[in-house]
Tab-separated table of C-alpha atoms in Angstrom:
chain	number	residue	atom	x	y	z
A	1	MET	CA	-86.669	-83.396	85.308
A	2	PRO	CA	-83.390	-81.918	86.614
A	3	LYS	CA	-81.464	-83.946	89.137
A	4	PRO	CA	-81.177	-82.411	92.620
A	5	LYS	CA	-77.758	-81.094	93.445
A	6	MET	CA	-75.712	-83.172	95.803
A	7	PRO	CA	-74.587	-81.629	99.106
A	8	ARG	CA	-71.274	-79.860	98.782
A	9	THR	CA	-68.338	-82.016	99.821
A	10	GLU	CA	-65.869	-81.166	102.517
A	11	GLN	CA	-62.795	-79.253	101.383
A	12	PRO	CA	-59.436	-78.857	103.072
A	13	VAL	CA	-59.247	-75.464	104.763
A	14	ALA	CA	-56.323	-74.449	102.559
A	15	ALA	CA	-58.384	-75.110	99.432
A	16	ALA	CA	-61.423	-73.164	100.626
A	17	PRO	CA	-60.246	-69.605	99.770
A	18	ALA	CA	-59.379	-70.537	96.190
A	19	HIS	CA	-62.695	-72.273	95.658
A	20	PHE	CA	-64.564	-69.308	97.149
A	21	ALA	CA	-62.733	-66.862	94.886
A	22	GLN	CA	-63.507	-68.921	91.797
A	23	ALA	CA	-67.182	-69.239	92.735
A	24	LEU	CA	-67.399	-65.514	93.424
A	25	ASP	CA	-65.755	-64.538	90.140
A	26	ALA	CA	-68.163	-66.715	88.155
A	27	LEU	CA	-71.211	-65.347	89.960
A	28	VAL	CA	-70.150	-61.691	89.636
A	29	ALA	CA	-69.538	-62.188	85.909
A	30	LYS	CA	-73.195	-63.197	85.551
A	31	ILE	CA	-74.466	-60.346	87.726
A	32	ARG	CA	-72.557	-57.789	85.620
A	33	GLU	CA	-74.941	-58.577	82.777
A	34	ASP	CA	-77.956	-57.539	84.899
A	35	ARG	CA	-78.470	-53.812	84.267
A	36	SER	CA	-80.813	-53.479	87.247
A	37	VAL	CA	-77.772	-54.057	89.466
A	38	LEU	CA	-75.554	-50.959	89.655
A	39	ALA	CA	-72.834	-52.274	91.936
A	40	VAL	CA	-71.718	-55.306	93.914
A	41	VAL	CA	-70.065	-54.974	97.330
A	42	LEU	CA	-68.346	-57.984	98.861
A	43	CYS	CA	-68.888	-58.120	102.628
A	44	GLY	CA	-68.218	-60.528	105.459
A	45	SER	CA	-65.257	-62.820	105.981
A	46	LEU	CA	-64.198	-63.049	102.355
A	47	ALA	CA	-63.798	-59.253	102.265
A	48	HIS	CA	-61.807	-58.673	105.438
A	49	ASP	CA	-61.327	-61.858	107.460
A	50	THR	CA	-60.424	-65.530	107.204
A	51	VAL	CA	-62.774	-67.952	105.486
A	52	TRP	CA	-63.056	-71.632	106.218
A	53	LYS	CA	-64.772	-74.572	104.534
A	54	ARG	CA	-68.216	-73.783	105.983
A	55	SER	CA	-68.135	-70.043	105.325
A	56	ASP	CA	-70.539	-68.376	102.956
A	57	ILE	CA	-70.278	-65.287	100.769
A	58	ASP	CA	-72.071	-62.063	101.714
A	59	LEU	CA	-72.894	-59.646	98.907
A	60	VAL	CA	-74.749	-56.333	98.851
A	61	LEU	CA	-76.160	-55.561	95.412
A	62	VAL	CA	-76.942	-51.868	94.888
A	63	THR	CA	-79.923	-51.799	92.556
A	64	ILE	CA	-81.677	-49.138	90.502
A	65	ASP	CA	-84.285	-46.910	92.117
A	66	ASP	CA	-87.503	-48.405	90.832
A	67	LYS	CA	-90.704	-49.357	92.652
A	68	LEU	CA	-90.523	-52.728	90.907
A	69	VAL	CA	-87.069	-53.332	92.448
A	70	PRO	CA	-87.540	-53.075	96.228
A	71	ALA	CA	-85.061	-54.032	98.919
A	72	ALA	CA	-84.923	-57.811	99.168
A	73	SER	CA	-82.632	-60.712	99.928
A	74	MET	CA	-81.919	-63.987	98.191
A	75	ALA	CA	-79.893	-67.106	98.981
A	76	LEU	CA	-77.858	-68.163	95.937
A	77	ASP	CA	-75.779	-71.193	95.031
A	78	ALA	CA	-72.404	-70.424	93.430
A	79	ASP	CA	-70.741	-73.705	92.521
A	80	GLY	CA	-71.717	-75.251	95.847
A	81	VAL	CA	-70.952	-72.133	97.912
A	82	ASN	CA	-73.834	-70.498	99.742
A	83	VAL	CA	-74.218	-66.805	98.871
A	84	HIS	CA	-76.390	-64.408	100.837
A	85	ALA	CA	-77.282	-61.510	98.548
A	86	LEU	CA	-78.963	-58.369	99.852
A	87	MET	CA	-80.529	-56.156	97.185
A	88	LEU	CA	-80.508	-52.520	98.298
A	89	PRO	CA	-81.879	-49.685	96.126
A	90	ARG	CA	-79.395	-46.897	95.438
A	91	ALA	CA	-81.376	-44.306	97.444
A	92	ALA	CA	-81.478	-46.557	100.521
A	93	PHE	CA	-77.770	-47.297	100.122
A	94	LYS	CA	-76.961	-43.576	100.129
A	95	ARG	CA	-79.159	-42.952	103.170
A	96	LEU	CA	-76.955	-45.338	105.120
A	97	ALA	CA	-74.026	-42.990	104.625
A	98	ASP	CA	-75.966	-39.798	105.305
A	99	GLY	CA	-78.340	-40.848	108.096
A	100	ALA	CA	-77.977	-41.591	111.786
A	101	LEU	CA	-77.085	-45.208	111.172
A	102	SER	CA	-73.310	-45.347	111.663
A	103	ASN	CA	-72.386	-48.356	113.769
A	104	SER	CA	-75.649	-50.080	112.891
A	105	PHE	CA	-75.142	-53.672	111.729
A	106	LEU	CA	-75.729	-52.988	108.030
A	107	HIS	CA	-73.586	-49.844	108.101
A	108	SER	CA	-70.782	-51.780	109.795
A	109	LEU	CA	-71.108	-54.608	107.280
A	110	LEU	CA	-70.785	-52.238	104.336
A	111	SER	CA	-68.022	-50.114	105.855
A	112	LYS	CA	-65.751	-53.173	105.804
A	113	GLY	CA	-66.910	-54.184	102.345
A	114	ARG	CA	-64.985	-54.178	99.082
A	115	LEU	CA	-66.483	-52.735	95.925
A	116	LEU	CA	-66.162	-55.369	93.198
A	117	TYR	CA	-67.559	-53.271	90.353
A	118	THR	CA	-70.007	-50.452	89.704
A	119	HIS	CA	-71.883	-48.965	86.754
A	120	ASP	CA	-72.505	-45.777	88.763
A	121	GLU	CA	-69.522	-43.573	89.655
A	122	SER	CA	-71.417	-41.991	92.591
A	123	ILE	CA	-71.444	-45.252	94.578
A	124	ALA	CA	-67.721	-45.546	95.406
A	125	PRO	CA	-67.615	-42.191	97.317
A	126	VAL	CA	-70.709	-43.227	99.290
A	127	LEU	CA	-68.991	-46.430	100.371
A	128	GLU	CA	-65.929	-44.436	101.426
A	129	ARG	CA	-68.098	-42.140	103.569
A	130	MET	CA	-69.333	-45.166	105.471
A	131	ARG	CA	-65.810	-45.738	106.727
A	132	VAL	CA	-65.944	-42.422	108.597
A	133	ILE	CA	-67.554	-42.612	112.039
A	134	GLY	CA	-69.712	-39.582	112.822
A	135	GLY	CA	-69.828	-38.269	116.385
A	136	ARG	CA	-73.595	-37.821	116.382
A	137	ASP	CA	-74.156	-41.309	115.032
A	138	THR	CA	-71.867	-42.755	117.686
A	139	GLN	CA	-73.880	-41.041	120.442
A	140	ILE	CA	-77.107	-42.514	119.080
A	141	GLN	CA	-75.684	-46.031	118.851
A	142	MET	CA	-74.173	-45.622	122.331
A	143	LEU	CA	-77.677	-44.800	123.576
A	144	ALA	CA	-79.077	-47.913	121.875
A	145	ALA	CA	-76.383	-50.129	123.393
A	146	ALA	CA	-76.798	-48.563	126.841
A	147	THR	CA	-80.565	-49.095	126.756
A	148	GLU	CA	-79.980	-52.796	126.099
A	149	ALA	CA	-77.223	-53.127	128.696
A	150	LEU	CA	-79.224	-51.366	131.411
A	151	SER	CA	-82.125	-53.752	130.955
A	152	CYS	CA	-79.816	-56.764	131.316
A	153	LEU	CA	-78.060	-55.359	134.377
A	154	TYR	CA	-81.411	-54.578	135.996
A	155	LYS	CA	-82.311	-58.271	135.613
A	156	ALA	CA	-78.906	-59.323	136.940
A	157	ARG	CA	-79.208	-57.149	140.037
A	158	LYS	CA	-82.761	-58.401	140.658
A	159	TRP	CA	-81.747	-62.075	140.563
A	160	PHE	CA	-78.682	-61.368	142.671
A	161	LEU	CA	-80.666	-59.657	145.430
A	162	THR	CA	-84.005	-61.474	145.412
A	163	ARG	CA	-82.990	-65.055	144.608
A	164	GLY	CA	-79.293	-65.309	145.339
A	165	ASP	CA	-78.990	-67.272	142.098
A	166	TYR	CA	-75.436	-66.478	141.071
A	167	ASP	CA	-75.409	-68.677	137.969
A	168	TYR	CA	-78.468	-66.936	136.511
A	169	THR	CA	-77.124	-63.552	137.558
A	170	ALA	CA	-73.984	-64.374	135.571
A	171	VAL	CA	-76.131	-65.188	132.530
A	172	TRP	CA	-77.585	-61.660	132.585
A	173	ILE	CA	-74.157	-60.102	133.144
A	174	LEU	CA	-72.948	-61.956	130.048
A	175	ALA	CA	-76.011	-60.691	128.159
A	176	ALA	CA	-75.034	-57.144	129.141
A	177	ALA	CA	-71.403	-57.719	128.128
A	178	THR	CA	-72.167	-57.589	124.386
A	179	PRO	CA	-73.836	-54.126	124.329
A	180	ILE	CA	-71.196	-52.864	126.765
A	181	ALA	CA	-68.555	-54.179	124.351
A	182	ARG	CA	-70.255	-52.302	121.507
A	183	MET	CA	-69.938	-49.117	123.545
A	184	GLU	CA	-66.284	-49.824	124.296
A	185	VAL	CA	-65.419	-50.405	120.651
A	186	MET	CA	-67.302	-47.265	119.563
A	187	ARG	CA	-65.735	-45.010	122.165
A	188	HIS	CA	-62.345	-46.076	120.824
A	189	GLY	CA	-63.371	-44.749	117.427
A	190	GLN	CA	-64.022	-48.129	115.850
A	191	LEU	CA	-67.062	-49.534	114.106
A	192	SER	CA	-68.896	-52.222	116.036
A	193	ASP	CA	-69.705	-55.556	114.427
A	194	ARG	CA	-70.665	-59.070	115.456
A	195	GLU	CA	-67.240	-59.777	116.998
A	196	VAL	CA	-67.322	-56.932	119.523
A	197	LEU	CA	-66.565	-59.042	122.610
A	198	PRO	CA	-63.155	-60.377	121.488
A	199	ARG	CA	-62.370	-56.913	120.094
A	200	ALA	CA	-63.315	-55.140	123.330
A	201	LEU	CA	-61.273	-57.478	125.544
A	202	PRO	CA	-57.822	-56.027	124.629
A	203	LEU	CA	-59.250	-52.483	124.660
A	204	ASN	CA	-60.319	-52.802	128.308
A	205	PRO	CA	-58.958	-56.067	129.756
A	206	ALA	CA	-59.581	-55.014	133.367
A	207	LEU	CA	-63.326	-54.849	132.717
A	208	PHE	CA	-63.942	-57.599	130.166
A	209	SER	CA	-61.754	-60.185	131.880
A	210	VAL	CA	-64.269	-59.895	134.730
A	211	ILE	CA	-67.663	-59.450	133.042
A	212	TYR	CA	-66.925	-61.594	129.967
A	213	THR	CA	-64.261	-64.291	130.303
A	214	GLY	CA	-64.583	-64.326	134.090
A	215	MET	CA	-68.321	-64.996	133.924
A	216	LEU	CA	-67.767	-67.664	131.256
A	217	ASN	CA	-64.917	-69.548	132.852
A	218	GLY	CA	-64.692	-68.532	136.503
A	219	GLN	CA	-66.482	-69.697	139.617
A	220	LYS	CA	-69.894	-68.078	140.125
A	221	ASP	CA	-69.869	-67.440	143.857
A	222	ARG	CA	-71.395	-64.412	145.553
A	223	GLU	CA	-68.182	-62.392	145.734
A	224	THR	CA	-67.135	-62.991	142.118
A	225	VAL	CA	-70.575	-62.306	140.625
A	226	GLU	CA	-71.139	-59.189	142.733
A	227	ARG	CA	-67.758	-57.815	141.671
A	228	ALA	CA	-68.622	-58.309	137.991
A	229	LEU	CA	-72.061	-56.748	138.410
A	230	THR	CA	-70.703	-53.750	140.305
A	231	MET	CA	-67.967	-53.179	137.710
A	232	ALA	CA	-70.466	-53.295	134.841
A	233	GLU	CA	-72.810	-50.862	136.587
A	234	ALA	CA	-69.957	-48.470	137.403
A	235	HIS	CA	-68.713	-48.575	133.817
A	236	LEU	CA	-72.136	-47.634	132.450
A	237	LEU	CA	-72.386	-44.773	134.925
A	238	ALA	CA	-69.020	-43.459	133.729
A	239	LEU	CA	-70.298	-43.570	130.114
A	240	ALA	CA	-73.593	-41.860	130.955
A	241	PRO	CA	-72.465	-38.402	129.707
A	242	GLN	CA	-71.983	-39.887	126.245
A	243	PHE	CA	-75.135	-41.967	125.855
A	244	ALA	CA	-77.328	-39.397	127.638
A	245	GLU	CA	-76.492	-36.603	125.198
A	246	PRO	CA	-79.226	-37.308	122.578
A	247	VAL	CA	-81.868	-37.518	125.339
A	248	VAL	CA	-80.726	-34.376	127.130
A	249	ALA	CA	-80.458	-32.444	123.859
A	250	TRP	CA	-83.987	-33.338	122.750
A	251	LEU	CA	-85.609	-32.667	126.129
A	252	SER	CA	-83.808	-29.312	126.262
A	253	GLU	CA	-85.099	-28.489	122.798
A	254	VAL	CA	-88.756	-29.229	123.598
A	255	HIS	CA	-88.611	-27.191	126.863
A	256	GLU	CA	-91.171	-29.333	128.723
A	257	ALA	CA	-91.765	-32.733	130.240
A	258	ARG	CA	-92.449	-35.492	127.728
A	259	SER	CA	-94.209	-38.753	128.511
A	260	CYS	CA	-92.589	-42.164	128.115
A	261	THR	CA	-94.927	-42.813	125.181
A	262	GLU	CA	-93.762	-39.640	123.417
A	263	ILE	CA	-90.093	-40.302	124.193
A	264	ASP	CA	-90.188	-43.878	122.889
A	265	ALA	CA	-92.069	-42.848	119.755
A	266	HIS	CA	-89.673	-39.968	118.998
A	267	PHE	CA	-86.438	-41.951	119.309
A	268	ALA	CA	-87.830	-44.990	117.499
A	269	ARG	CA	-89.074	-42.824	114.609
A	270	THR	CA	-86.138	-40.440	114.213
A	271	MET	CA	-83.151	-42.519	115.372
A	272	GLY	CA	-84.252	-46.137	115.270
A	273	VAL	CA	-83.598	-46.619	118.999
A	274	GLU	CA	-86.262	-48.573	120.896
A	275	HIS	CA	-87.360	-48.303	124.543
A	276	VAL	CA	-85.408	-45.152	125.396
A	277	SER	CA	-87.765	-44.462	128.292
A	278	GLY	CA	-85.967	-47.256	130.166
A	279	ALA	CA	-82.696	-45.352	129.846
A	280	CYS	CA	-84.545	-42.201	130.956
A	281	GLU	CA	-85.554	-43.909	134.210
A	282	TYR	CA	-81.897	-44.671	134.845
A	283	LEU	CA	-80.765	-41.155	133.954
A	284	ALA	CA	-83.414	-39.663	136.238
A	285	ASP	CA	-82.238	-41.890	139.097
A	286	GLN	CA	-78.717	-40.541	138.511
A	287	GLY	CA	-79.946	-36.917	138.544
A	288	VAL	CA	-79.089	-36.302	134.896
A	289	ILE	CA	-82.678	-35.466	133.873
A	290	GLY	CA	-85.816	-34.692	135.852
A	291	ARG	CA	-88.736	-37.009	136.554
A	292	ALA	CA	-92.361	-35.851	136.416
A	293	SER	CA	-95.820	-37.007	135.346
A	294	VAL	CA	-98.278	-35.784	132.735
A	295	THR	CA	-101.995	-36.301	132.342
A	296	SER	CA	-102.795	-39.016	129.837
A	297	ARG	CA	-105.458	-41.488	128.719
A	298	LEU	CA	-104.983	-45.239	128.552
A	299	THR	CA	-106.716	-45.564	125.159
A	300	LYS	CA	-108.308	-43.262	122.603
A	301	LYS	CA	-111.681	-44.393	123.935
A	302	SER	CA	-110.816	-43.727	127.599
A	303	SER	CA	-112.766	-41.148	129.595
A	304	ALA	CA	-110.676	-41.270	132.775
A	305	ASP	CA	-107.349	-39.461	133.214
A	306	VAL	CA	-104.205	-41.170	134.512
A	307	GLN	CA	-100.756	-39.843	135.330
A	308	GLU	CA	-98.060	-41.102	132.960
A	309	LEU	CA	-94.372	-41.081	133.839
A	310	ALA	CA	-92.533	-38.259	132.090
A	311	PHE	CA	-89.066	-36.698	131.994
A	312	TYR	CA	-87.654	-33.226	131.425
A	313	ALA	CA	-84.293	-31.504	130.991
A	314	LEU	CA	-82.654	-29.888	133.994
A	315	THR	CA	-81.489	-26.290	133.611
A	316	PRO	CA	-78.625	-25.787	134.060
A	317	PRO	CA	-77.464	-29.354	133.327
A	318	PRO	CA	-76.210	-31.099	136.459
A	319	ASP	CA	-72.551	-31.819	137.068
A	320	VAL	CA	-73.041	-35.239	138.598
A	321	TYR	CA	-70.052	-37.035	137.168
């Protein structure tokens, strides 16, 4: 019976990079022999950042297109180093470069990755395309971030007005700070990733020193919290022309009011953005799109009609900014 492996011992920080490189080289040498793996992309800190003794290795393995080789993930042990390996079929890998997924987490992870080897010469150009940020993709991811931020700021404003709980209001402002930071990074032409808050701070210090570091470290009195909340709300309003574009374009294309159910289903199915109807409520309040109602049924078995909230494009588009 094999003996269980002992926990990995602590290493000096200076020794960690060398040990990681050695472990990676040995693992990749083994993977090269697996012909179901077409390429290996090194991602995460070892590819573009600083590793330390508790880091792990992130790999994306591009696999053959075969129904017996689906997308999957596996945690590996490489000489005591934890390795998180994501297996991604070649077709799915290429869709990341060609679809509306720029600035998604996986797209961002790969765009900073380093190709270690490939058996398929078509993979390297696909990886290079991921480093280019498409305008349409940015609008879609701006919409996703705005939808999240608006929900958080709605909660913050509610607790500020109804409870006067400035600590809990600050918690929701901080929750909104991350999606707002994603928007800030994207509008500066950069790919968003997990470290968007420290990256957004130097891009817009006037805003993030108030809604991020100010809410973390400063006093949470009424004046300070209200200033942060007002600044966050004003910033989102200023960005509304950018994140509203996919909504306005689709409503203009369909030429009629669409229910919240239809709107949510469309954007979730075609763009991977959830709960867009919440952003539509905000945009209607700002006069960017119109608000209406349509006849609907609560269930497929219902016999009674109800009026469901709906939205439509304004013609000509309003100049409200």
